[in-house]
Amino acid sequence: MAEPTGLYLHVPFCRQKCGYCDFYSLAASEETRDAYTARLCEMLGCLPFGRQHFSTVYFGGGTPSLLSARQIGRILDTVRRFHTVSGEEITLECNPGTVSLPFFQEIAAAGVNRISLGLQSADAGQLRFLGRRHSLADVRQAAEWARAAGISSLSLDVMLALPGQTGDQLRETLRFCYASEADHISAYLLKIEPGTPFARQDVAALCPDADQAADLYLAAVHDLAAHGYRQYEISNFCLPGKESRHNLGYWLGKPYLGVGPAAHSLMEGKRFFFERSLEAFLQAERPWSLLHPDGEGGGLEEFFMLRLRLAEGLDLLEVNRRYKIRPAALLKSAALLEKAQLLAVRGSRLALTPEGFLVSNAVIARLLEAAASDQEGEKR
C-alpha cells in the first residue's frame, strides 16, 4: 500500500467572482456541475498512480458547496470504492450563503466531518467592499446548522488589513469567531494579486500601509492566543488538536494528489498540475494526459520555505540528515536573527516569531544563504 496521501478536489465554480480572488473559478450550470462530478469520479476510478490510501480529503474552490449533497456523496463513494480513506479529516469549503441544514445533514452522512466557512469580516461594510454576498447572520446560521448536523470541526476564514480596517473591527470579527465556537481560524493578510479587479482598481492604495498591517496581524496573533488558539502556521490558529491535517501535509512535504483544473500535486517526489481550463478538463479524451510536470519536490529551498511557515520550525538535525548542512553554519545566522527577535532557537530547532513571520521571505533567504555557503565550503 502506498504512503498515506492527501486528496485535494478542486471545485471551480462560483456564483460571483470576488474582487480579490485569484483562484480559478467560474459560473456553471447544473448540467456542467453534473458533468464535472462525473469526470472527477471517472478519474478517481483510474488513477495512474494505482490504489491510494487517502488520509485526508479536501474539497476546495471556488465554492464547493455549490455542488449538491448528492454530488459530493457520489464523489466520496467513488473514492472509497477504488481507494482506502482513513476518514481522519474530510473537509468542504463552504460559502455561508449557499448552505442549509438538510445540506449539512446529507454531507455529514456522506462522511464530511469538517467545514471551512468564508467569514472574512464581521463588518457589513467590509463584506460589501469585498464583494461577499453573505451576511453575518448567514455565517452564524451556517455554523449552527453544521453543529446540529453533527459536523465536528468548524474553521472560519478572516481577512486582515482590509481598506480602512481598525483594531476594533478586527477584534469584533475575532469575537464573532469565538462566539461561533470555531475550533480553527485562518487569518490572512489581504494580498492584491495581479490581474484581479482589485489590482485594476488600485485597491492597494486604500489598504493599511506595511506598519499598520503588521500591527493588525500581531494584534490578531495576541488576541487569538489569549482565547486559547495556538498559532501553528503563519496564518493558521486552532484549539488543541484541531490543526488542519490536510494543509499540514502540504507544509510537511507529504504526498498529495490534486484533481481538477488548476489543481497541483506532489506524488512520488514529482510536482505537476492541471492547466486552468474547465473546458479542456471536461472534453479531454484522456484527462490524466493533461498533467503538466512542475519539477522535483523536496529540494533544499522548498524544504526551508515550507517548514519555516510552521510554528514548530526547522529541525537542524533533519536538515543535516537530508542535505548534509552542519547545524553550526545555520546557528551563526540564526543568532543575529534571534537578536532581532525574528527567530527563536529552541534546541536543534529554528522557529520564526510572529514578527519573523511578517518578514519570512527575508529571514528564510538569510538562512538559505548560510546553507548554500556551507554546501560550497564542503565541496571545496
CSV table of C-alpha atoms in Angstrom, one decimal:
chain,number,residue,atom,x,y,z
A,1,MET,CA,0.0,0.0,0.0
A,2,ALA,CA,1.3,3.5,-0.9
A,3,GLU,CA,2.2,6.1,1.7
A,4,PRO,CA,-0.8,7.9,3.1
A,5,THR,CA,-1.7,10.8,0.7
A,6,GLY,CA,-3.9,13.9,0.9
A,7,LEU,CA,-6.6,14.2,-1.8
A,8,TYR,CA,-7.5,17.7,-3.0
A,9,LEU,CA,-10.5,18.1,-5.2
A,10,HIS,CA,-10.8,21.5,-6.9
A,11,VAL,CA,-14.4,22.6,-7.5
A,12,PRO,CA,-14.0,25.6,-9.9
A,13,PHE,CA,-17.5,27.1,-9.5
A,14,CYS,CA,-18.6,30.4,-8.1
A,15,ARG,CA,-21.8,32.4,-8.4
A,16,GLN,CA,-19.8,35.6,-8.5
A,17,LYS,CA,-16.0,36.3,-8.5
A,18,CYS,CA,-14.8,38.4,-5.5
A,19,GLY,CA,-12.6,41.3,-6.5
A,20,TYR,CA,-9.5,40.0,-4.6
A,21,CYS,CA,-9.7,36.4,-5.7
A,22,ASP,CA,-7.0,34.8,-8.0
A,23,PHE,CA,-8.2,31.2,-7.7
A,24,TYR,CA,-9.5,29.5,-10.8
A,25,SER,CA,-13.3,29.6,-10.8
A,26,LEU,CA,-16.3,30.5,-13.0
A,27,ALA,CA,-20.0,30.3,-13.1
A,28,ALA,CA,-21.6,27.0,-14.2
A,29,SER,CA,-25.0,25.4,-14.9
A,30,GLU,CA,-26.3,22.4,-13.1
A,31,GLU,CA,-25.6,20.4,-16.2
A,32,THR,CA,-21.9,21.5,-16.1
A,33,ARG,CA,-21.7,20.6,-12.4
A,34,ASP,CA,-23.1,17.1,-13.1
A,35,ALA,CA,-20.6,16.7,-15.9
A,36,TYR,CA,-17.8,17.8,-13.7
A,37,THR,CA,-18.9,15.4,-10.9
A,38,ALA,CA,-18.9,12.5,-13.5
A,39,ARG,CA,-15.4,13.4,-14.7
A,40,LEU,CA,-14.0,13.5,-11.2
A,41,CYS,CA,-15.5,10.1,-10.5
A,42,GLU,CA,-14.2,8.7,-13.7
A,43,MET,CA,-10.6,10.0,-13.0
A,44,LEU,CA,-10.7,8.8,-9.4
A,45,GLY,CA,-11.5,5.3,-10.6
A,46,CYS,CA,-8.4,5.1,-12.8
A,47,LEU,CA,-5.5,6.9,-11.1
A,48,PRO,CA,-2.2,6.5,-12.9
A,49,PHE,CA,-0.6,6.0,-9.5
A,50,GLY,CA,-2.6,2.9,-8.6
A,51,ARG,CA,-4.7,2.4,-5.5
A,52,GLN,CA,-4.1,5.0,-2.8
A,53,HIS,CA,-4.6,5.4,1.0
A,54,PHE,CA,-6.1,8.9,1.4
A,55,SER,CA,-5.6,10.1,5.0
A,56,THR,CA,-7.4,13.4,4.2
A,57,VAL,CA,-9.8,14.6,1.6
A,58,TYR,CA,-10.3,18.4,0.9
A,59,PHE,CA,-12.9,19.9,-1.4
A,60,GLY,CA,-11.6,23.4,-2.2
A,61,GLY,CA,-12.5,26.0,-4.7
A,62,GLY,CA,-14.2,28.1,-5.9
A,63,THR,CA,-17.2,27.3,-3.9
A,64,PRO,CA,-17.5,23.5,-3.3
A,65,SER,CA,-20.9,24.0,-1.6
A,66,LEU,CA,-22.3,24.8,-5.0
A,67,LEU,CA,-22.2,21.1,-5.6
A,68,SER,CA,-25.3,19.3,-4.3
A,69,ALA,CA,-25.0,17.0,-1.4
A,70,ARG,CA,-25.8,14.2,-3.8
A,71,GLN,CA,-22.9,15.1,-6.0
A,72,ILE,CA,-20.5,15.3,-3.0
A,73,GLY,CA,-21.7,11.9,-1.8
A,74,ARG,CA,-21.2,10.4,-5.2
A,75,ILE,CA,-17.6,11.6,-5.3
A,76,LEU,CA,-16.8,10.3,-1.8
A,77,ASP,CA,-18.4,7.0,-2.6
A,78,THR,CA,-16.2,6.7,-5.7
A,79,VAL,CA,-13.1,7.5,-3.6
A,80,ARG,CA,-14.0,4.8,-1.1
A,81,ARG,CA,-14.8,2.2,-3.9
A,82,PHE,CA,-11.4,2.5,-5.5
A,83,HIS,CA,-9.2,3.5,-2.6
A,84,THR,CA,-9.0,3.4,1.2
A,85,VAL,CA,-9.9,6.5,3.2
A,86,SER,CA,-9.0,6.7,6.8
A,87,GLY,CA,-11.7,9.3,7.5
A,88,GLU,CA,-9.4,11.4,9.7
A,89,GLU,CA,-10.4,14.6,8.1
A,90,ILE,CA,-12.8,15.3,5.2
A,91,THR,CA,-13.2,19.0,4.6
A,92,LEU,CA,-15.6,21.0,2.5
A,93,GLU,CA,-15.1,24.7,1.9
A,94,CYS,CA,-18.5,26.5,2.0
A,95,ASN,CA,-19.9,29.9,1.2
A,96,PRO,CA,-22.2,30.7,4.1
A,97,GLY,CA,-25.0,31.8,1.7
A,98,THR,CA,-25.1,28.5,-0.2
A,99,VAL,CA,-26.0,26.0,2.5
A,100,SER,CA,-28.9,24.7,4.5
A,101,LEU,CA,-29.5,22.3,7.4
A,102,PRO,CA,-30.5,19.4,5.1
A,103,PHE,CA,-27.4,20.0,3.0
A,104,PHE,CA,-25.1,19.7,6.1
A,105,GLN,CA,-27.0,16.6,7.3
A,106,GLU,CA,-26.6,14.9,3.9
A,107,ILE,CA,-22.8,15.7,3.6
A,108,ALA,CA,-22.2,14.6,7.2
A,109,ALA,CA,-23.9,11.3,6.3
A,110,ALA,CA,-21.6,11.1,3.3
A,111,GLY,CA,-18.5,11.5,5.6
A,112,VAL,CA,-17.7,15.2,5.7
A,113,ASN,CA,-16.6,16.0,9.2
A,114,ARG,CA,-15.0,19.4,8.8
A,115,ILE,CA,-16.2,22.6,7.1
A,116,SER,CA,-14.4,25.8,6.3
A,117,LEU,CA,-16.6,28.9,6.1
A,118,GLY,CA,-15.5,32.1,4.4
A,119,LEU,CA,-16.4,34.7,7.0
A,120,GLN,CA,-13.7,37.3,6.0
A,121,SER,CA,-15.1,40.1,8.3
A,122,ALA,CA,-17.9,40.7,10.8
A,123,ASP,CA,-18.3,44.3,9.4
A,124,ALA,CA,-21.1,44.5,6.9
A,125,GLY,CA,-19.4,47.4,5.0
A,126,GLN,CA,-16.2,45.4,4.6
A,127,LEU,CA,-18.2,42.4,3.3
A,128,ARG,CA,-19.8,44.6,0.7
A,129,PHE,CA,-16.5,46.1,-0.3
A,130,LEU,CA,-15.0,42.6,-0.7
A,131,GLY,CA,-18.0,41.5,-2.9
A,132,ARG,CA,-19.2,38.9,-0.4
A,133,ARG,CA,-22.8,38.1,-0.9
A,134,HIS,CA,-23.4,36.6,2.6
A,135,SER,CA,-24.4,38.4,5.8
A,136,LEU,CA,-23.1,37.9,9.3
A,137,ALA,CA,-26.4,36.2,10.1
A,138,ASP,CA,-25.7,33.7,7.3
A,139,VAL,CA,-22.4,32.7,8.8
A,140,ARG,CA,-24.0,32.4,12.3
A,141,GLN,CA,-26.8,30.2,10.9
A,142,ALA,CA,-24.4,28.1,8.8
A,143,ALA,CA,-22.2,27.4,11.9
A,144,GLU,CA,-25.3,26.4,13.9
A,145,TRP,CA,-26.6,24.1,11.2
A,146,ALA,CA,-23.2,22.4,10.8
A,147,ARG,CA,-23.1,21.7,14.5
A,148,ALA,CA,-26.7,20.5,14.5
A,149,ALA,CA,-25.8,18.1,11.6
A,150,GLY,CA,-23.0,16.6,13.7
A,151,ILE,CA,-20.1,18.1,11.8
A,152,SER,CA,-17.4,18.0,14.4
A,153,SER,CA,-14.9,20.7,13.2
A,154,LEU,CA,-15.5,24.3,12.1
A,155,SER,CA,-12.9,26.6,10.5
A,156,LEU,CA,-13.5,30.3,9.8
A,157,ASP,CA,-11.5,32.4,7.3
A,158,VAL,CA,-10.9,36.0,8.2
A,159,MET,CA,-9.0,38.8,6.3
A,160,LEU,CA,-6.6,41.3,7.9
A,161,ALA,CA,-5.5,44.7,6.7
A,162,LEU,CA,-8.7,45.4,4.7
A,163,PRO,CA,-9.2,49.0,3.5
A,164,GLY,CA,-10.0,51.2,6.5
A,165,GLN,CA,-9.9,48.2,8.9
A,166,THR,CA,-9.4,49.3,12.5
A,167,GLY,CA,-8.2,47.3,15.5
A,168,ASP,CA,-11.7,47.4,17.0
A,169,GLN,CA,-13.2,46.0,13.8
A,170,LEU,CA,-10.7,43.2,13.8
A,171,ARG,CA,-11.4,42.3,17.4
A,172,GLU,CA,-15.1,42.3,16.6
A,173,THR,CA,-14.5,39.8,13.8
A,174,LEU,CA,-12.5,37.6,16.2
A,175,ARG,CA,-15.1,37.8,18.9
A,176,PHE,CA,-17.7,36.6,16.3
A,177,CYS,CA,-15.4,33.6,15.6
A,178,TYR,CA,-15.1,32.7,19.3
A,179,ALA,CA,-18.9,33.0,19.8
A,180,SER,CA,-19.4,30.7,16.8
A,181,GLU,CA,-17.3,28.1,18.6
A,182,ALA,CA,-14.9,27.8,15.7
A,183,ASP,CA,-12.1,25.4,16.6
A,184,HIS,CA,-9.9,26.7,13.7
A,185,ILE,CA,-9.3,30.2,12.4
A,186,SER,CA,-7.4,31.2,9.3
A,187,ALA,CA,-6.3,34.8,9.3
A,188,TYR,CA,-4.8,36.1,6.1
A,189,LEU,CA,-3.4,39.5,5.2
A,190,LEU,CA,-5.2,40.8,2.2
A,191,LYS,CA,-2.9,40.4,-0.8
A,192,ILE,CA,-3.8,42.2,-4.1
A,193,GLU,CA,-2.9,39.7,-6.8
A,194,PRO,CA,-2.0,40.9,-10.3
A,195,GLY,CA,-4.8,40.7,-12.8
A,196,THR,CA,-7.6,40.8,-10.3
A,197,PRO,CA,-10.3,43.5,-10.2
A,198,PHE,CA,-8.8,44.9,-7.0
A,199,ALA,CA,-5.4,45.2,-8.8
A,200,ARG,CA,-7.0,47.1,-11.7
A,201,GLN,CA,-8.9,49.3,-9.2
A,202,ASP,CA,-5.6,50.0,-7.3
A,203,VAL,CA,-7.3,48.9,-4.0
A,204,ALA,CA,-3.8,48.6,-2.5
A,205,ALA,CA,-3.7,52.4,-2.2
A,206,LEU,CA,-6.7,52.2,0.1
A,207,CYS,CA,-5.2,49.4,2.3
A,208,PRO,CA,-3.2,49.9,5.6
A,209,ASP,CA,0.5,50.5,5.0
A,210,ALA,CA,3.0,47.8,5.9
A,211,ASP,CA,3.4,49.0,9.5
A,212,GLN,CA,-0.3,49.2,10.1
A,213,ALA,CA,-0.8,45.8,8.5
A,214,ALA,CA,1.9,44.4,10.8
A,215,ASP,CA,0.1,45.9,13.8
A,216,LEU,CA,-3.2,44.3,12.8
A,217,TYR,CA,-1.5,40.9,12.3
A,218,LEU,CA,0.3,41.0,15.6
A,219,ALA,CA,-2.9,42.1,17.4
A,220,ALA,CA,-4.8,39.1,15.9
A,221,VAL,CA,-2.0,36.7,17.0
A,222,HIS,CA,-2.1,38.0,20.5
A,223,ASP,CA,-5.9,38.1,20.7
A,224,LEU,CA,-6.2,34.5,19.4
A,225,ALA,CA,-3.6,33.3,21.8
A,226,ALA,CA,-5.4,34.9,24.7
A,227,HIS,CA,-8.5,32.9,23.7
A,228,GLY,CA,-6.7,29.6,23.5
A,229,TYR,CA,-5.9,29.4,19.8
A,230,ARG,CA,-2.4,28.2,19.1
A,231,GLN,CA,-0.6,29.6,16.1
A,232,TYR,CA,0.7,26.6,14.3
A,233,GLU,CA,1.4,28.3,10.9
A,234,ILE,CA,1.9,31.8,9.6
A,235,SER,CA,-1.9,32.4,9.1
A,236,ASN,CA,-3.5,29.5,10.9
A,237,PHE,CA,-4.6,29.1,14.5
A,238,CYS,CA,-6.5,26.4,16.3
A,239,LEU,CA,-7.7,25.0,19.6
A,240,PRO,CA,-5.7,22.0,20.9
A,241,GLY,CA,-5.7,19.1,18.4
A,242,LYS,CA,-7.7,20.9,15.7
A,243,GLU,CA,-5.0,21.7,13.2
A,244,SER,CA,-5.9,21.2,9.5
A,245,ARG,CA,-4.3,17.9,8.9
A,246,HIS,CA,-4.7,18.2,5.2
A,247,ASN,CA,-2.8,21.5,5.0
A,248,LEU,CA,-0.2,20.3,7.4
A,249,GLY,CA,0.5,17.6,4.9
A,250,TYR,CA,1.5,20.3,2.3
A,251,TRP,CA,3.8,22.1,4.7
A,252,LEU,CA,5.5,18.9,5.9
A,253,GLY,CA,6.2,17.8,2.3
A,254,LYS,CA,3.9,14.8,2.4
A,255,PRO,CA,2.4,13.5,-0.9
A,256,TYR,CA,-0.9,14.9,-2.1
A,257,LEU,CA,-3.0,14.5,-5.2
A,258,GLY,CA,-4.9,17.4,-6.7
A,259,VAL,CA,-7.6,16.7,-9.2
A,260,GLY,CA,-9.3,19.4,-11.2
A,261,PRO,CA,-8.3,22.4,-13.4
A,262,ALA,CA,-5.6,24.4,-11.6
A,263,ALA,CA,-5.0,21.7,-9.0
A,264,HIS,CA,-1.4,20.9,-8.1
A,265,SER,CA,0.1,17.6,-6.8
A,266,LEU,CA,3.2,16.1,-5.2
A,267,MET,CA,3.4,12.4,-5.9
A,268,GLU,CA,6.3,10.1,-6.0
A,269,GLY,CA,8.7,13.0,-5.5
A,270,LYS,CA,7.4,14.9,-8.6
A,271,ARG,CA,5.3,18.0,-8.8
A,272,PHE,CA,2.7,18.5,-11.5
A,273,PHE,CA,-0.5,20.4,-12.2
A,274,PHE,CA,-3.6,20.7,-14.4
A,275,GLU,CA,-4.0,23.8,-16.5
A,276,ARG,CA,-6.6,26.4,-15.6
A,277,SER,CA,-9.2,25.3,-18.1
A,278,LEU,CA,-12.5,23.6,-17.2
A,279,GLU,CA,-13.3,23.1,-20.9
A,280,ALA,CA,-10.1,21.1,-21.5
A,281,PHE,CA,-10.7,19.1,-18.3
A,282,LEU,CA,-14.2,18.1,-19.4
A,283,GLN,CA,-13.5,17.5,-23.0
A,284,ALA,CA,-10.2,15.6,-22.9
A,285,GLU,CA,-10.4,12.0,-24.1
A,286,ARG,CA,-7.7,11.0,-21.6
A,287,PRO,CA,-7.9,13.7,-18.8
A,288,TRP,CA,-4.8,12.3,-17.0
A,289,SER,CA,-2.8,13.2,-20.1
A,290,LEU,CA,-3.4,16.9,-19.2
A,291,LEU,CA,-0.9,16.9,-16.4
A,292,HIS,CA,2.0,19.3,-16.7
A,293,PRO,CA,5.3,18.5,-14.9
A,294,ASP,CA,6.4,21.1,-12.4
A,295,GLY,CA,9.8,19.8,-11.3
A,296,GLU,CA,11.1,17.7,-8.4
A,297,GLY,CA,9.7,18.1,-4.9
A,298,GLY,CA,11.7,18.2,-1.7
A,299,GLY,CA,14.6,20.5,-2.6
A,300,LEU,CA,16.5,22.5,0.0
A,301,GLU,CA,14.8,25.8,-0.8
A,302,GLU,CA,11.3,24.3,-0.8
A,303,PHE,CA,12.1,22.4,2.5
A,304,PHE,CA,13.1,25.7,4.2
A,305,MET,CA,10.2,27.6,2.8
A,306,LEU,CA,7.6,25.1,3.9
A,307,ARG,CA,9.0,24.1,7.3
A,308,LEU,CA,9.6,27.7,8.4
A,309,ARG,CA,5.9,28.5,7.7
A,310,LEU,CA,5.2,26.3,10.7
A,311,ALA,CA,5.4,27.5,14.3
A,312,GLU,CA,7.5,24.3,15.1
A,313,GLY,CA,10.0,25.5,12.6
A,314,LEU,CA,13.1,23.8,11.1
A,315,ASP,CA,14.9,20.9,12.7
A,316,LEU,CA,18.6,21.3,12.1
A,317,LEU,CA,19.3,17.7,12.7
A,318,GLU,CA,16.8,16.8,9.9
A,319,VAL,CA,18.5,19.4,7.6
A,320,ASN,CA,21.8,17.8,8.3
A,321,ARG,CA,20.5,14.3,7.6
A,322,ARG,CA,18.8,15.4,4.3
A,323,TYR,CA,21.2,17.9,2.9
A,324,LYS,CA,24.5,17.5,4.8
A,325,ILE,CA,24.4,21.1,6.1
A,326,ARG,CA,26.0,21.5,9.5
A,327,PRO,CA,23.8,23.0,12.3
A,328,ALA,CA,26.6,25.3,13.3
A,329,ALA,CA,26.5,27.0,9.9
A,330,LEU,CA,22.9,27.9,10.4
A,331,LEU,CA,23.1,28.8,14.1
A,332,LYS,CA,25.6,31.6,13.3
A,333,SER,CA,23.0,33.4,11.1
A,334,ALA,CA,20.2,32.4,13.5
A,335,ALA,CA,21.9,34.2,16.4
A,336,LEU,CA,21.6,37.5,14.5
A,337,LEU,CA,18.0,36.9,13.6
A,338,GLU,CA,17.2,35.9,17.2
A,339,LYS,CA,18.8,39.1,18.5
A,340,ALA,CA,16.4,41.0,16.1
A,341,GLN,CA,13.5,39.0,17.6
A,342,LEU,CA,12.6,37.5,14.3
A,343,LEU,CA,13.6,33.9,15.1
A,344,ALA,CA,13.8,31.7,18.2
A,345,VAL,CA,16.4,28.9,18.7
A,346,ARG,CA,14.9,26.0,20.6
A,347,GLY,CA,17.5,23.3,21.0
A,348,SER,CA,18.0,21.9,17.5
A,349,ARG,CA,15.1,23.9,16.1
A,350,LEU,CA,14.8,27.3,14.4
A,351,ALA,CA,11.3,28.8,14.6
A,352,LEU,CA,10.1,32.2,13.3
A,353,THR,CA,8.4,34.5,15.8
A,354,PRO,CA,5.2,36.3,14.9
A,355,GLU,CA,7.4,39.3,14.0
A,356,GLY,CA,9.5,37.0,11.9
A,357,PHE,CA,6.5,35.6,10.0
A,358,LEU,CA,5.8,39.2,8.8
A,359,VAL,CA,9.2,39.2,7.0
A,360,SER,CA,9.5,35.5,6.5
A,361,ASN,CA,10.9,35.7,2.9
A,362,ALA,CA,13.8,37.8,4.0
A,363,VAL,CA,14.5,35.6,7.1
A,364,ILE,CA,14.4,32.4,5.0
A,365,ALA,CA,16.6,34.0,2.3
A,366,ARG,CA,19.3,34.8,5.0
A,367,LEU,CA,19.2,31.2,6.3
A,368,LEU,CA,19.4,29.8,2.8
A,369,GLU,CA,22.5,31.9,2.1
A,370,ALA,CA,24.1,30.3,5.1
A,371,ALA,CA,23.1,26.9,4.0
A,372,ALA,CA,24.5,27.5,0.5
A,373,SER,CA,27.7,28.8,1.9
A,374,ASP,CA,28.1,25.6,4.0
A,375,GLN,CA,27.5,23.4,1.0
A,376,GLU,CA,30.1,25.3,-1.1
A,377,GLY,CA,32.6,25.0,1.7
A,378,GLU,CA,32.0,21.3,1.9
A,379,LYS,CA,32.6,21.0,-1.9
A,380,ARG,CA,35.9,22.9,-1.5
